Coordinates of C-alpha atoms in Angstrom, one line a residue:
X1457 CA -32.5 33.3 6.0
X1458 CA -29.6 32.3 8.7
X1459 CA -26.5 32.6 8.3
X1460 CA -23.8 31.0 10.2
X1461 CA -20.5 32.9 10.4
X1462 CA -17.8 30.7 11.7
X1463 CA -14.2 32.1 12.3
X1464 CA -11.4 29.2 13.5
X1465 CA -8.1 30.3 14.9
X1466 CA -5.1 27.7 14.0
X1467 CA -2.0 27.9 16.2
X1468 CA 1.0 30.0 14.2
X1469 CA 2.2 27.6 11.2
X1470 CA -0.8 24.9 11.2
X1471 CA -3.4 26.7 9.0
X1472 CA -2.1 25.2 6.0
X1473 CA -2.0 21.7 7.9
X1474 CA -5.8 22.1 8.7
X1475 CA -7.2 23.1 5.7
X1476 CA -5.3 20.3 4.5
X1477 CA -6.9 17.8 7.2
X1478 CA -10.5 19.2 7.0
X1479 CA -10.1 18.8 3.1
X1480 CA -9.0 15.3 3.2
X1481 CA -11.5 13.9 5.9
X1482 CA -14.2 16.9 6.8
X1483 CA -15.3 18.9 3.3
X1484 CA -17.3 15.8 2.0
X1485 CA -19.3 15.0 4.9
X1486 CA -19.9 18.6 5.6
X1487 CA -21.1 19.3 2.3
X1488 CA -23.3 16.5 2.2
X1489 CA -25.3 17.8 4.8
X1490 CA -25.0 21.4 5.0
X1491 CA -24.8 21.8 1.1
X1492 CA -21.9 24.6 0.0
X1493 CA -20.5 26.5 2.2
X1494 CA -21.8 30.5 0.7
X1495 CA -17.9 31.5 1.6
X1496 CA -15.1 29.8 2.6
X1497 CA -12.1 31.6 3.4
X1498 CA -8.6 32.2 4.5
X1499 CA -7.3 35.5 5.7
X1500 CA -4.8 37.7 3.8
X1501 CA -4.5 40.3 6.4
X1502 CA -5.0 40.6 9.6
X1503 CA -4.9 37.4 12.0
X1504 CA -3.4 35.2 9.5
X1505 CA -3.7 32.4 11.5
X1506 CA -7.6 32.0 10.5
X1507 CA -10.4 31.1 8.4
X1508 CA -14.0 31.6 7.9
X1509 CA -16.6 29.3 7.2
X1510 CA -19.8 31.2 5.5
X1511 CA -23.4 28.8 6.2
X1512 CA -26.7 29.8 4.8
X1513 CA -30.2 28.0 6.1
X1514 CA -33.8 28.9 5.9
X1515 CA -33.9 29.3 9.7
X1516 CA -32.6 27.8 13.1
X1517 CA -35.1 24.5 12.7
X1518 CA -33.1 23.9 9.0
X1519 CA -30.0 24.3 10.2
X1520 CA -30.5 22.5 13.2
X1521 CA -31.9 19.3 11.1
X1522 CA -28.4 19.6 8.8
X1523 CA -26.6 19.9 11.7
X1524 CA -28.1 16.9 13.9
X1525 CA -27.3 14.9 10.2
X1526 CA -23.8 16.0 10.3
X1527 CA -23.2 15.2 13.7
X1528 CA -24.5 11.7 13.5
X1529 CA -22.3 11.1 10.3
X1530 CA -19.1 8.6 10.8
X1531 CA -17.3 10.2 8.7
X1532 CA -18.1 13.2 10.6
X1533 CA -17.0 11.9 13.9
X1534 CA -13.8 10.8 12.4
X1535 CA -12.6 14.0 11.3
X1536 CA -13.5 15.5 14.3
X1537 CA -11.4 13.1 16.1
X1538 CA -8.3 13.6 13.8
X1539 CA -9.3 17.1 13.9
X1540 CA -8.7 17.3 17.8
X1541 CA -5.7 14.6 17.8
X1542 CA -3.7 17.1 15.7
X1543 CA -4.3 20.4 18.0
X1544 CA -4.0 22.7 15.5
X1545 CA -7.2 24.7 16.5
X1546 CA -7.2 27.3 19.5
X1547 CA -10.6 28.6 18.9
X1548 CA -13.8 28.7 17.0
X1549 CA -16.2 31.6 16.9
X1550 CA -19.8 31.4 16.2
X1551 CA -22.0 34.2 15.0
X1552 CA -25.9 33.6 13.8
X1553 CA -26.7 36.4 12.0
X1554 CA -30.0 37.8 10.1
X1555 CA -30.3 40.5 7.0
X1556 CA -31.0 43.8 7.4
X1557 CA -34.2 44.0 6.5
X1558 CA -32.8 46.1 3.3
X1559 CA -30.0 44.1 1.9
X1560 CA -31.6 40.6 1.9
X1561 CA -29.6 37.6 1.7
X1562 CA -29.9 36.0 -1.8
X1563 CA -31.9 32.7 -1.8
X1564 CA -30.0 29.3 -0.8
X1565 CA -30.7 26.6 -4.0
X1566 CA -31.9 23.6 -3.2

C-alpha cells in the first residue's frame, strides 16, 4: 500500500472559503477517480489554517493511473482553475509514505 499524505495551507480566514470551493467544484471529480479519500481533515489545533487530505493506492503505478484520470478530467481542470483564481492556498505538502512493516495499512475496497 501507498499512501499519499497531503497537507494544504489556506491564507488566515479562507479555509472555510476552500473547503467550501473544493466541495462545490473538486470532491466529485476527485472521488471519481481516486475513490474516498481514507481521511479528510481540518485542523483543531495547531496551524489552523490547514487541512489534510489522506489517499490510499496499491502502489505508485495505481496511483499514478488515478491520477493521470484526474488530471485529464474537465471538471478537474475547472476547479483547479477556480481553485487558483481565488488564491486562498499558500502551500501544499506532499508525503508518500509506506507501513511499517508491523502495523500494515488495512486493505483499500475496490
Amino acid at each position: 500500500m501507498l499512501i499519499d499524505h497531503r497537507t494544504y495551507t489556506c491564507r488566515p480566514g479562507t479555509l472555510k472559503k476552500q473547503l467550501e470551493l473544493y466541495h462545490a467544484y473538486g470532491w466529485a471529480a476527485q472521488t471519481r477517480h481516486l475513490g474516498m479519500p481514507v481521511a479528510f481533515l481540518t485542523t483543531e489545533t495547531g496551524d489552523v489554517n490547514t487541512y489534510v487530505h489522506i489517499w490510499m493506492y496499491e502502489d505508485a503505478a495505481d496511483r499514478a493511473k488515478r491520477r493521470a484520470g484526474m488530471q485529464a478530467d474537465l471538471e478537474w481542470i475547472s476547479y483547479l482553475d477556480r481553485s487558483a483564481e481565488a488564491g486562498y492556498l499558500l502551500k501544499q505538502e506532499n508525503k508518500l509514505m509506506l507501513s511499517a512493516a508491523f502495523a500494515p495499512a488495512p486493505r483499500r475496497a475496490k
